[in-house]
């Protein structure tokens, strides 16, 4: 009895240890695969920019090094002007986008026919800019402010507003409605409830949409190139005005691209968890 | 306390000013966006069709109706059909590759590991960097003979810096940049789909003794399928209508081998000044993103019904 009992216990213990070992091996394997994938994805995603940094720091015959590249970029090219144009247009487009999209998203999520309007917005978001460019450039001279940053402020929200309304709608549906209801019960008007309760409650979402809107505006090439050729943003200016020179200029350009790319990616990373949560309609589970 | 009680009486609220009238407020809230999008998207769309039926150019901007002449000349051109073929090819290949790479990246985005504070912004770079700048950067990488890309093209038998003179290599480069650019966005969409899967569903499958492969294939995949479809359709729409990558990377070359409908419309309309012809080609492109949008609605509606 006791012998078989001891045997059973020993077998069970051995089995348990074996399973634990197998589990550990599997765990280590899964973690290694994850780290390899993460490292590979980082290198691939950053590849052209990494190469830009590498070439800027390498020394070439007849080249004065990375300091000279930065000086060339900032003093002898219109890169700073491009950046200023991008910041001005991007900030104003972001402001216009939020002013238009916030109330619209609020109105749509509170109405039963909001879904149909949302679908119409999605269609508008998918209209290619190549199709809108000919009529817009045809009328820009006659009606709009002509070749200026203001034309971009007028036109670029066509890219951002539909996306912003859809995304803010996702945030609003996920937000608890009871605080707002309580404000109404406490005697606030709908408008006051929107301004004093809903908007402050949405602050993190507004930050996320602002980052997205700025990124989309800065990323626009078609309108910036066609409608404001004399006042280019970085996206229109670098490839069309600067990407023709020799290798030293190209090495400076690559640094310029990295200087634009890194802040945008860092800003997007800060709000990524919220964007994932809003598109999933769930709580934020990706926070670090 | 008494004041609150008085305020909560239903008639107290109904007597409120315009700020309280829900119907009115809805319209006041919606109107700016509706007016703006009508003026700058819907009307220009109609105007694009009108321009396509005219011979308007940048140097002769007066409107004159010429009927379907621009459509006929576009449809009679070999360049149009070649661009249509390239558009479909780039879109199909990019979409498949983006979905496959995006699935992997979605799991990386959601996983917790050391160093992810560095990995996440790096992985977002292709999505957040203006495509025109990324394409400029890719050109530099592909042109550099002593770069990893240079070693790769040399291994393919292409002389240094000549990748854009070979149609097949140039087309491969365009697809590669599209896949690179859109994978992070697709990964974010699919990551959203993965987080929406209730944890207990997967835990239940694990308790029932389903292995990792079976759990991925029979539990996660069917539940993640709608978000995969959304990611694929968004990728397809963004690829088929994109101007920037081709315009900056290859400028449609060599000899029109990488020209798509969108870039052909853009080249003729914006750079060539033939606004009528550009509009006609862009109108002929429109069915592709519209088909994508229709597919998107089907998927989203089916998900809502479930």
Coordinates of C-alpha atoms in Angstrom, one line a residue:
Chain A
X1 CA 0.0 0.0 0.0
X2 CA 2.6 2.5 1.2
X3 CA 5.0 1.4 -1.6
X4 CA 2.4 2.0 -4.3
X5 CA 1.3 5.2 -2.7
X6 CA 4.9 6.5 -2.6
X7 CA 5.4 5.4 -6.2
X8 CA 2.3 7.3 -7.3
X9 CA 3.4 10.4 -5.4
X10 CA 6.8 10.2 -7.0
X11 CA 5.4 9.7 -10.5
X12 CA 3.1 12.6 -9.9
X13 CA 5.9 14.8 -8.7
X14 CA 8.1 13.8 -11.7
X15 CA 5.2 14.4 -14.1
X16 CA 4.7 17.8 -12.5
X17 CA 8.4 18.7 -12.8
X18 CA 8.4 17.6 -16.4
X19 CA 5.3 19.7 -17.2
X20 CA 6.9 22.7 -15.4
X21 CA 10.1 22.3 -17.4
X22 CA 8.1 22.1 -20.7
X23 CA 6.2 25.1 -19.7
X24 CA 9.4 27.1 -18.9
X25 CA 10.9 26.0 -22.3
X26 CA 7.8 27.1 -24.1
X27 CA 7.7 30.4 -22.2
X28 CA 11.4 31.1 -23.0
X29 CA 10.8 30.2 -26.6
X30 CA 7.7 32.5 -26.9
X31 CA 9.6 35.4 -25.3
X32 CA 12.6 34.9 -27.6
X33 CA 10.3 34.9 -30.7
X34 CA 8.6 38.1 -29.4
X35 CA 11.9 39.9 -28.9
X36 CA 13.2 38.8 -32.3
X37 CA 10.0 40.0 -34.0
X38 CA 10.0 43.3 -32.1
X39 CA 13.7 44.0 -32.9
X40 CA 13.1 43.0 -36.6
X41 CA 10.0 45.1 -36.9
X42 CA 11.8 48.1 -35.3
X43 CA 14.8 47.9 -37.7
X44 CA 12.6 47.4 -40.8
X45 CA 10.2 50.2 -39.9
X46 CA 13.0 52.6 -39.1
X47 CA 15.2 51.4 -42.0
X48 CA 15.2 54.5 -44.4
X49 CA 15.6 56.9 -41.4
X50 CA 18.3 54.7 -39.8
X51 CA 20.2 54.8 -43.1
X52 CA 19.7 58.6 -43.3
X53 CA 21.3 58.9 -39.8
X54 CA 24.1 56.5 -40.8
X55 CA 25.0 58.4 -43.9
X56 CA 24.9 61.7 -42.1
X57 CA 27.4 60.5 -39.5
X58 CA 29.7 58.6 -41.8
X59 CA 32.6 60.6 -43.1
X60 CA 32.9 60.9 -46.9
X61 CA 35.8 62.4 -48.8
X62 CA 35.1 66.1 -49.3
X63 CA 32.4 66.1 -46.6
X64 CA 32.6 68.1 -43.4
X65 CA 30.7 65.8 -41.1
X66 CA 27.3 65.9 -39.4
X67 CA 27.6 69.4 -38.0
X68 CA 28.1 70.8 -41.5
X69 CA 25.0 68.8 -42.7
X70 CA 22.9 70.4 -40.0
X71 CA 24.3 73.9 -40.7
X72 CA 23.7 73.4 -44.5
X73 CA 20.1 72.2 -43.8
X74 CA 19.2 75.1 -41.4
X75 CA 21.1 78.0 -43.0
X76 CA 21.4 77.4 -46.7
X77 CA 18.1 75.6 -47.5
X78 CA 14.5 76.7 -47.1
X79 CA 13.9 73.8 -44.7
X80 CA 13.2 76.1 -41.7
X81 CA 10.6 77.9 -43.8
X82 CA 9.0 74.6 -44.7
X83 CA 8.9 73.6 -41.1
X84 CA 7.3 77.0 -40.2
X85 CA 4.6 76.5 -42.9
X86 CA 3.9 73.0 -41.7
X87 CA 3.5 74.1 -38.1
X88 CA 1.3 77.0 -39.0
X89 CA -1.0 75.1 -41.4
X90 CA -1.0 72.0 -39.2
X91 CA -1.9 73.9 -36.0
X92 CA -4.7 75.8 -37.8
X93 CA -6.0 72.7 -39.6
X94 CA -6.1 70.8 -36.2
X95 CA -8.0 73.7 -34.6
X96 CA -10.6 73.9 -37.4
X97 CA -10.9 70.1 -37.4
X98 CA -11.7 70.0 -33.6
X99 CA -14.1 72.9 -33.8
X100 CA -16.1 71.2 -36.6
X101 CA -15.8 67.6 -35.5
X102 CA -16.4 67.7 -31.8
X103 CA -20.0 69.1 -31.9
X104 CA -20.8 67.0 -35.0
X105 CA -19.6 63.8 -33.3
X106 CA -21.6 64.6 -30.2
X107 CA -24.7 65.3 -32.2
X108 CA -24.3 62.1 -34.2
X109 CA -23.8 59.7 -31.2
X110 CA -26.9 61.0 -29.5
X111 CA -29.2 60.4 -32.6
X112 CA -30.6 57.2 -34.0
X113 CA -29.7 58.2 -37.6
X114 CA -26.2 58.9 -36.6
X115 CA -25.0 55.6 -38.1
X116 CA -26.2 56.5 -41.6
X117 CA -24.5 59.9 -41.4
X118 CA -21.4 58.2 -40.1
X119 CA -21.4 56.0 -43.2
X120 CA -21.7 59.0 -45.4
X121 CA -18.7 60.6 -43.6
X122 CA -16.7 57.4 -44.2
X123 CA -17.4 57.7 -48.0
X124 CA -16.2 61.3 -47.9
X125 CA -13.0 60.3 -46.0
X126 CA -12.3 57.8 -48.9
X127 CA -12.7 60.3 -51.8
X128 CA -9.2 60.4 -53.3
X129 CA -7.5 63.7 -53.2
X130 CA -6.4 63.1 -56.8
X131 CA -10.0 63.5 -57.8
X132 CA -10.7 66.6 -55.7
X133 CA -7.5 68.3 -56.8
X134 CA -8.5 69.4 -60.3
X135 CA -11.7 71.2 -59.3
X136 CA -10.1 72.7 -56.2
X137 CA -7.1 74.0 -58.1
X138 CA -9.5 75.3 -60.8
X139 CA -11.5 77.3 -58.2
X140 CA -8.7 78.2 -55.8
X141 CA -7.5 81.0 -58.0
X142 CA -10.9 82.5 -58.5
X143 CA -12.5 82.0 -55.0
X144 CA -9.8 81.1 -52.5
X145 CA -6.9 82.9 -51.1
X146 CA -4.7 81.6 -53.9
X147 CA -1.2 80.3 -53.5
X148 CA -0.9 80.5 -49.7
X149 CA -0.8 78.6 -46.5
X150 CA -4.4 79.8 -45.9
X151 CA -5.6 77.7 -48.9
X152 CA -4.2 74.6 -47.2
X153 CA -6.0 75.6 -43.9
X154 CA -9.2 75.8 -46.0
X155 CA -8.7 72.5 -47.9
X156 CA -6.8 70.1 -45.6
X157 CA -9.7 69.7 -43.1
X158 CA -11.4 67.7 -45.9
X159 CA -8.9 65.0 -45.1
X160 CA -9.2 65.3 -41.3
X161 CA -12.8 66.1 -40.4
X162 CA -14.5 62.8 -41.5
X163 CA -11.8 60.8 -39.7
X164 CA -12.0 63.0 -36.6
X165 CA -15.8 62.7 -36.4
X166 CA -15.7 58.9 -36.7
X167 CA -13.0 58.6 -34.1
X168 CA -14.5 61.0 -31.6
X169 CA -17.8 59.1 -32.1
X170 CA -15.9 56.0 -31.0
X171 CA -14.6 57.8 -27.8
X172 CA -18.1 59.2 -27.1
X173 CA -19.8 55.8 -27.3
X174 CA -17.2 54.4 -24.9
X175 CA -17.5 57.3 -22.4
X176 CA -20.0 56.8 -19.6
X177 CA -23.2 58.8 -20.2
X178 CA -24.3 59.0 -16.6
X179 CA -22.2 62.0 -15.6
X180 CA -23.7 64.0 -18.5
X181 CA -27.2 62.8 -17.6
X182 CA -26.5 63.9 -14.0
X183 CA -25.6 67.4 -15.3
X184 CA -28.9 67.5 -17.2
X185 CA -30.8 66.4 -14.1
X186 CA -29.0 69.1 -12.1
X187 CA -30.5 71.7 -14.3
X188 CA -27.7 72.3 -16.9
X189 CA -28.8 72.8 -20.5
X190 CA -27.7 70.3 -23.2
X191 CA -25.2 73.0 -24.4
X192 CA -23.8 73.5 -20.9
X193 CA -23.6 69.8 -20.3
X194 CA -21.7 69.4 -23.6
X195 CA -19.2 72.3 -22.8
X196 CA -18.7 71.6 -19.1
X197 CA -19.0 67.9 -18.8
X198 CA -18.6 66.1 -22.2
X199 CA -15.7 68.2 -23.6
X200 CA -13.5 68.0 -20.4
X201 CA -14.3 64.3 -20.1
X202 CA -13.1 63.9 -23.7
X203 CA -9.8 65.7 -23.1
X204 CA -7.6 62.7 -23.6
X205 CA -9.5 61.7 -26.8
X206 CA -9.3 65.3 -28.1
X207 CA -5.5 65.1 -27.6
X208 CA -5.4 61.9 -29.6
X209 CA -7.5 63.3 -32.4
X210 CA -5.4 66.5 -32.5
X211 CA -2.2 64.4 -32.9
X212 CA -3.9 62.4 -35.7
X213 CA -5.2 65.5 -37.5
X214 CA -1.9 67.3 -37.3
X215 CA -0.1 64.2 -38.7
X216 CA -2.6 63.8 -41.5
X217 CA -2.3 67.5 -42.4
X218 CA 1.5 67.4 -42.3
X219 CA 1.3 64.2 -44.5
X220 CA -0.7 65.8 -47.3
X221 CA 1.3 66.0 -50.4
X222 CA -1.2 66.4 -53.2
X223 CA -3.0 69.6 -52.1
X224 CA 0.2 71.2 -50.6
X225 CA 2.0 70.6 -53.9
X226 CA -0.9 71.7 -56.2
X227 CA -2.5 74.5 -54.3
X228 CA 0.3 76.2 -52.4
X229 CA 3.5 75.6 -54.5
X230 CA 5.1 78.9 -53.4
X231 CA 4.6 78.2 -49.7
X232 CA 5.4 74.5 -49.4
X233 CA 5.1 72.4 -46.2
X234 CA 7.9 69.9 -45.5
X235 CA 6.0 67.1 -47.3
X236 CA 5.7 69.1 -50.5
X237 CA 8.9 71.1 -50.2
X238 CA 11.6 68.5 -49.5
X239 CA 10.8 66.1 -52.4
X240 CA 10.1 68.8 -55.0
X241 CA 12.5 71.7 -54.0
X242 CA 15.5 70.0 -52.4
X243 CA 15.7 66.4 -53.6
X244 CA 17.6 67.3 -56.8
X245 CA 21.0 68.3 -55.6
X246 CA 24.2 66.3 -55.0
X247 CA 25.1 63.8 -52.3
X248 CA 26.1 66.3 -49.6
X249 CA 22.7 68.1 -49.9
X250 CA 20.9 64.7 -49.9
X251 CA 22.7 63.8 -46.6
X252 CA 21.4 67.0 -45.1
X253 CA 17.9 66.3 -46.4
X254 CA 17.9 62.9 -44.7
X255 CA 18.6 64.6 -41.4
X256 CA 15.7 67.0 -42.1
X257 CA 13.4 64.0 -42.7
X258 CA 14.4 62.4 -39.4
X259 CA 13.9 65.7 -37.6
X260 CA 10.3 65.7 -38.9
X261 CA 9.6 62.0 -38.5
X262 CA 10.8 61.4 -34.9
X263 CA 8.6 64.0 -33.1
X264 CA 5.5 62.9 -35.1
X265 CA 6.1 59.2 -34.2
X266 CA 6.7 60.0 -30.5
X267 CA 3.5 62.1 -30.3
X268 CA 1.5 59.3 -32.0
X269 CA 3.0 56.8 -29.6
X270 CA 1.7 58.8 -26.6
X271 CA -1.9 58.6 -27.9
X272 CA -1.7 55.2 -29.6
X273 CA -3.4 53.3 -26.7
X274 CA -6.3 55.6 -26.8
X275 CA -6.7 55.3 -30.6
X276 CA -6.7 51.5 -30.3
X277 CA -9.2 51.7 -27.5
X278 CA -11.5 54.1 -29.4
X279 CA -11.5 51.9 -32.5
X280 CA -12.2 48.8 -30.4
X281 CA -14.8 50.5 -28.3
X282 CA -13.2 48.9 -25.2
X283 CA -11.4 50.2 -22.2
X284 CA -7.8 51.2 -22.7
X285 CA -5.9 47.9 -22.2
X286 CA -2.7 48.8 -24.0
X287 CA -1.4 51.4 -21.6
X288 CA 2.2 50.7 -20.7
Chain B
X1 CA -31.9 70.3 -2.0
X2 CA -35.2 71.9 -2.7
X3 CA -33.7 73.8 -5.6
X4 CA -32.5 70.5 -7.1
X5 CA -35.9 69.0 -6.7
X6 CA -37.5 72.0 -8.5
X7 CA -35.0 71.7 -11.3
X8 CA -35.5 68.1 -11.9
X9 CA -39.2 68.6 -12.5
X10 CA -39.7 67.8 -16.2
X11 CA -41.4 71.0 -17.1
X12 CA -38.6 73.1 -15.6
X13 CA -36.3 71.8 -18.3
X14 CA -38.8 72.0 -21.1
X15 CA -39.2 75.7 -20.5
X16 CA -35.4 76.3 -21.2
X17 CA -34.0 78.5 -23.9
X18 CA -32.6 77.6 -27.3
X19 CA -29.6 75.9 -25.6
X20 CA -32.1 73.3 -24.4
X21 CA -33.9 72.4 -27.5
X22 CA -32.4 69.2 -28.6
X23 CA -33.5 69.1 -32.2
X24 CA -32.2 72.6 -32.8
X25 CA -29.0 71.9 -31.0
X26 CA -28.3 68.8 -33.0
X27 CA -28.6 70.8 -36.2
X28 CA -26.5 73.7 -34.8
X29 CA -23.8 71.1 -33.9
X30 CA -24.0 69.4 -37.2
X31 CA -24.4 72.3 -39.6
X32 CA -20.8 73.6 -39.7
X33 CA -19.4 70.2 -40.7
X34 CA -22.2 69.6 -43.1
X35 CA -21.8 73.0 -44.8
X36 CA -18.0 72.6 -44.9
X37 CA -17.9 69.1 -46.3
X38 CA -20.6 70.0 -48.8
X39 CA -18.7 73.0 -50.0
X40 CA -15.3 71.4 -50.2
X41 CA -16.0 67.7 -51.0
X42 CA -19.4 67.2 -52.4
X43 CA -19.5 70.2 -54.7
X44 CA -15.9 69.7 -55.9
X45 CA -16.9 66.1 -56.7
X46 CA -19.7 67.3 -58.9
X47 CA -17.4 69.9 -60.4
X48 CA -14.8 67.2 -61.1
X49 CA -17.4 65.4 -63.2
X50 CA -18.2 68.7 -65.0
X51 CA -14.4 69.3 -65.6
X52 CA -14.0 65.8 -67.0
X53 CA -16.7 66.8 -69.6
X54 CA -14.7 69.8 -70.6
X55 CA -11.3 70.6 -72.2
X56 CA -10.2 72.9 -69.3
X57 CA -6.5 73.4 -68.9
X58 CA -4.4 75.5 -66.5
X59 CA -3.6 77.9 -69.3
X60 CA -7.1 78.0 -70.8
X61 CA -9.3 77.9 -67.7
X62 CA -12.5 79.1 -69.3
X63 CA -15.2 76.3 -69.1
X64 CA -16.2 74.8 -72.4
X65 CA -18.3 71.7 -72.6
X66 CA -16.8 69.1 -74.8
X67 CA -18.9 66.0 -74.0
X68 CA -17.3 62.7 -73.2
X69 CA -14.2 63.5 -75.3
X70 CA -11.7 63.3 -72.4
X71 CA -13.2 60.0 -71.3
X72 CA -13.0 58.6 -74.8
X73 CA -9.4 59.7 -75.2
X74 CA -8.4 58.3 -71.8
X75 CA -10.1 54.9 -72.6
X76 CA -8.4 54.8 -76.0
X77 CA -4.9 55.3 -74.5
X78 CA -2.6 52.4 -73.8
X79 CA -1.2 54.3 -70.9
X80 CA -4.6 54.3 -69.2
X81 CA -5.0 50.5 -69.4
X82 CA -1.5 50.0 -68.2
X83 CA -2.1 52.3 -65.3
X84 CA -5.3 50.4 -64.4
X85 CA -3.4 47.1 -64.5
X86 CA -0.7 48.5 -62.3
X87 CA -3.2 50.0 -59.9
X88 CA -4.9 46.6 -59.4
X89 CA -1.6 44.7 -59.2
X90 CA -0.1 47.1 -56.6
X91 CA -3.3 47.1 -54.6
X92 CA -3.8 43.4 -54.5
X93 CA -0.2 42.5 -53.7
X94 CA 0.2 45.3 -51.1
X95 CA -3.0 44.4 -49.4
X96 CA -2.1 40.7 -48.9
X97 CA 1.3 41.5 -47.6
X98 CA 0.1 44.3 -45.3
X99 CA -2.5 42.0 -43.7
X100 CA 0.2 39.2 -43.1
X101 CA 2.8 41.6 -41.7
X102 CA 0.2 43.6 -39.9
X103 CA -1.0 40.6 -38.0
X104 CA 2.5 39.9 -36.7
X105 CA 3.0 43.6 -35.8
X106 CA -0.4 43.8 -34.1
X107 CA 0.7 41.1 -31.6
X108 CA 4.0 43.0 -31.0
X109 CA 2.0 46.2 -30.4
X110 CA -0.1 44.5 -27.8
X111 CA 2.6 42.4 -26.1
X112 CA 4.3 43.6 -22.9
X113 CA 8.1 43.3 -23.0
X114 CA 11.2 45.2 -22.0
X115 CA 12.2 48.0 -24.4
X116 CA 8.7 48.5 -25.8
X117 CA 8.9 52.2 -25.0
X118 CA 11.6 52.3 -27.8
X119 CA 10.0 49.7 -30.1
X120 CA 6.6 51.3 -30.4
X121 CA 7.6 54.8 -31.7
X122 CA 10.0 53.1 -34.1
X123 CA 7.3 50.9 -35.4
X124 CA 4.9 53.8 -35.8
X125 CA 7.4 55.8 -38.0
X126 CA 6.1 54.5 -41.4
X127 CA 2.6 55.5 -40.5
X128 CA 3.2 59.0 -39.0
X129 CA 6.0 60.2 -41.3
X130 CA 4.6 62.1 -44.3
X131 CA 4.6 59.6 -47.2
X132 CA 6.4 62.1 -49.4
X133 CA 9.3 62.3 -46.9
X134 CA 9.4 58.5 -46.4
X135 CA 9.6 58.0 -50.2
X136 CA 12.4 60.6 -50.4
X137 CA 14.2 58.7 -47.7
X138 CA 13.6 55.3 -49.5
X139 CA 15.0 56.8 -52.7
X140 CA 18.2 57.7 -50.9
X141 CA 18.4 54.2 -49.4
X142 CA 17.8 52.5 -52.7
X143 CA 20.2 54.8 -54.6
X144 CA 23.0 54.2 -52.1
X145 CA 25.3 51.5 -53.5
X146 CA 26.9 50.7 -50.2
X147 CA 23.6 50.3 -48.3
X148 CA 21.7 47.1 -47.4
X149 CA 19.2 47.9 -50.1
X150 CA 22.1 48.4 -52.6
X151 CA 23.5 44.9 -51.7
X152 CA 20.0 43.5 -52.2
X153 CA 19.5 45.1 -55.7
X154 CA 23.0 44.0 -56.7
X155 CA 22.2 40.5 -55.7
X156 CA 19.1 40.7 -58.0
X157 CA 21.6 41.6 -60.8
X158 CA 20.8 45.3 -61.0
X159 CA 23.8 47.7 -61.4
X160 CA 24.3 50.3 -58.7
X161 CA 21.7 53.0 -58.6
X162 CA 19.9 51.6 -61.5
X163 CA 16.9 50.1 -59.7
X164 CA 14.5 52.7 -61.1
X165 CA 15.5 51.9 -64.7
X166 CA 14.2 48.3 -64.4
X167 CA 10.4 48.0 -64.6
X168 CA 10.2 44.9 -62.4
X169 CA 12.5 46.3 -59.7
X170 CA 10.9 49.7 -59.7
X171 CA 7.4 48.1 -59.3
X172 CA 8.8 45.9 -56.5
X173 CA 10.1 49.1 -54.8
X174 CA 6.7 50.8 -55.1
X175 CA 5.0 47.8 -53.5
X176 CA 7.6 47.5 -50.8
X177 CA 7.2 51.1 -49.8
X178 CA 3.4 50.8 -49.8
X179 CA 3.6 47.6 -47.6
X180 CA 6.1 49.3 -45.3
X181 CA 4.0 52.5 -45.1
X182 CA 0.6 50.8 -44.4
X183 CA 1.5 47.9 -42.2
X184 CA 1.6 49.9 -38.9
X185 CA -1.9 51.4 -39.6
X186 CA -3.3 47.9 -40.4
X187 CA -1.6 46.6 -37.3
X188 CA -3.3 49.3 -35.2
X189 CA -6.7 48.4 -36.7
X190 CA -6.2 44.7 -36.1
X191 CA -4.8 45.3 -32.6
X192 CA -8.1 47.0 -31.9
X193 CA -9.9 43.9 -33.1
X194 CA -7.8 41.7 -30.9
X195 CA -8.3 43.7 -27.7
X196 CA -12.1 43.5 -28.3
X197 CA -12.0 39.7 -28.0
X198 CA -13.1 38.9 -24.5
X199 CA -10.2 37.3 -22.5
X200 CA -12.5 34.6 -21.0
X201 CA -13.2 33.2 -24.5
X202 CA -9.6 32.4 -25.0
X203 CA -9.2 31.3 -21.4
X204 CA -12.2 28.9 -21.8
X205 CA -10.6 27.4 -24.9
X206 CA -7.3 26.9 -23.0
X207 CA -9.2 25.2 -20.1
X208 CA -10.9 23.0 -22.6
X209 CA -7.5 21.8 -23.7
X210 CA -7.1 23.6 -27.0
X211 CA -3.4 24.0 -27.9
X212 CA -1.9 27.4 -28.9
X213 CA -2.2 26.7 -32.6
X214 CA -5.8 25.5 -32.3
X215 CA -6.7 28.5 -30.1
X216 CA -5.2 30.9 -32.7
X217 CA -6.9 29.2 -35.7
X218 CA -10.3 28.3 -34.3
X219 CA -11.0 30.9 -31.6
X220 CA -8.9 34.1 -32.2
X221 CA -9.0 34.1 -36.0
X222 CA -12.8 33.9 -36.5
X223 CA -13.3 36.6 -33.9
X224 CA -10.6 38.8 -35.4
X225 CA -11.8 38.3 -39.0
X226 CA -14.0 41.5 -39.1
X227 CA -11.1 43.7 -38.1
X228 CA -8.8 41.9 -40.6
X229 CA -11.3 42.6 -43.3
X230 CA -11.5 46.3 -42.2
X231 CA -7.7 46.5 -42.2
X232 CA -7.5 44.9 -45.7
X233 CA -10.1 47.2 -47.2
X234 CA -8.6 50.4 -45.7
X235 CA -5.2 49.3 -47.0
X236 CA -6.7 48.6 -50.5
X237 CA -8.4 52.0 -50.6
X238 CA -5.4 53.9 -49.5
X239 CA -3.1 52.0 -51.9
X240 CA -5.3 52.3 -55.0
X241 CA -5.9 56.0 -54.6
X242 CA -2.4 57.0 -53.5
X243 CA -0.4 59.5 -55.5
X244 CA 2.5 60.3 -53.2
X245 CA 4.6 57.2 -53.2
X246 CA 4.8 56.8 -56.9
X247 CA 5.1 60.5 -57.6
X248 CA 8.1 60.9 -55.3
X249 CA 9.7 57.4 -55.6
X250 CA 9.7 56.7 -59.3
X251 CA 7.6 59.5 -60.9
X252 CA 5.8 56.8 -62.8
X253 CA 8.9 55.6 -64.5
X254 CA 10.7 53.9 -66.1
X255 CA 8.6 54.7 -69.1
X256 CA 5.3 54.7 -67.3
X257 CA 5.9 51.2 -65.8
X258 CA 4.9 52.2 -62.3
X259 CA 2.2 54.8 -63.3
X260 CA -1.2 54.1 -61.5
X261 CA -4.5 55.7 -62.3
X262 CA -4.2 58.2 -59.4
X263 CA -0.7 59.3 -60.4
X264 CA -1.6 59.4 -64.1
X265 CA -4.5 61.7 -63.2
X266 CA -2.2 63.8 -60.9
X267 CA 0.6 64.0 -63.5
X268 CA -1.8 65.1 -66.3
X269 CA -3.9 67.4 -64.1
X270 CA -1.5 69.1 -61.7
X271 CA 1.8 68.9 -63.4
X272 CA 0.7 68.9 -67.1
X273 CA -2.1 71.4 -66.4
X274 CA -4.7 69.4 -68.3
X275 CA -7.3 69.7 -65.6
X276 CA -10.1 68.2 -67.7
X277 CA -8.1 65.1 -68.6
X278 CA -6.9 64.7 -65.0
X279 CA -10.4 64.9 -63.7
X280 CA -11.6 62.3 -66.3
X281 CA -9.0 59.8 -65.3
X282 CA -9.7 60.4 -61.6
X283 CA -13.4 59.9 -62.2
X284 CA -12.7 56.6 -63.8
X285 CA -10.6 55.7 -60.8
X286 CA -13.5 56.4 -58.4
X287 CA -15.2 53.0 -58.6
X288 CA -12.2 51.3 -56.9
X289 CA -12.3 53.2 -53.6
X290 CA -16.1 53.2 -53.7
X291 CA -16.1 49.4 -54.0
X292 CA -13.8 49.3 -51.0
X293 CA -16.1 51.5 -49.0
X294 CA -19.1 49.3 -49.8
X295 CA -17.2 46.3 -48.6
X296 CA -16.2 48.2 -45.4
X297 CA -19.9 48.9 -44.6
X298 CA -20.9 45.3 -45.1
X299 CA -18.2 44.2 -42.7
X300 CA -19.0 46.8 -40.1
X301 CA -22.7 46.2 -40.3
X302 CA -22.3 42.4 -39.9
X303 CA -20.1 43.0 -36.9
X304 CA -22.7 45.3 -35.4
X305 CA -25.5 42.7 -35.9
X306 CA -23.5 40.0 -34.1

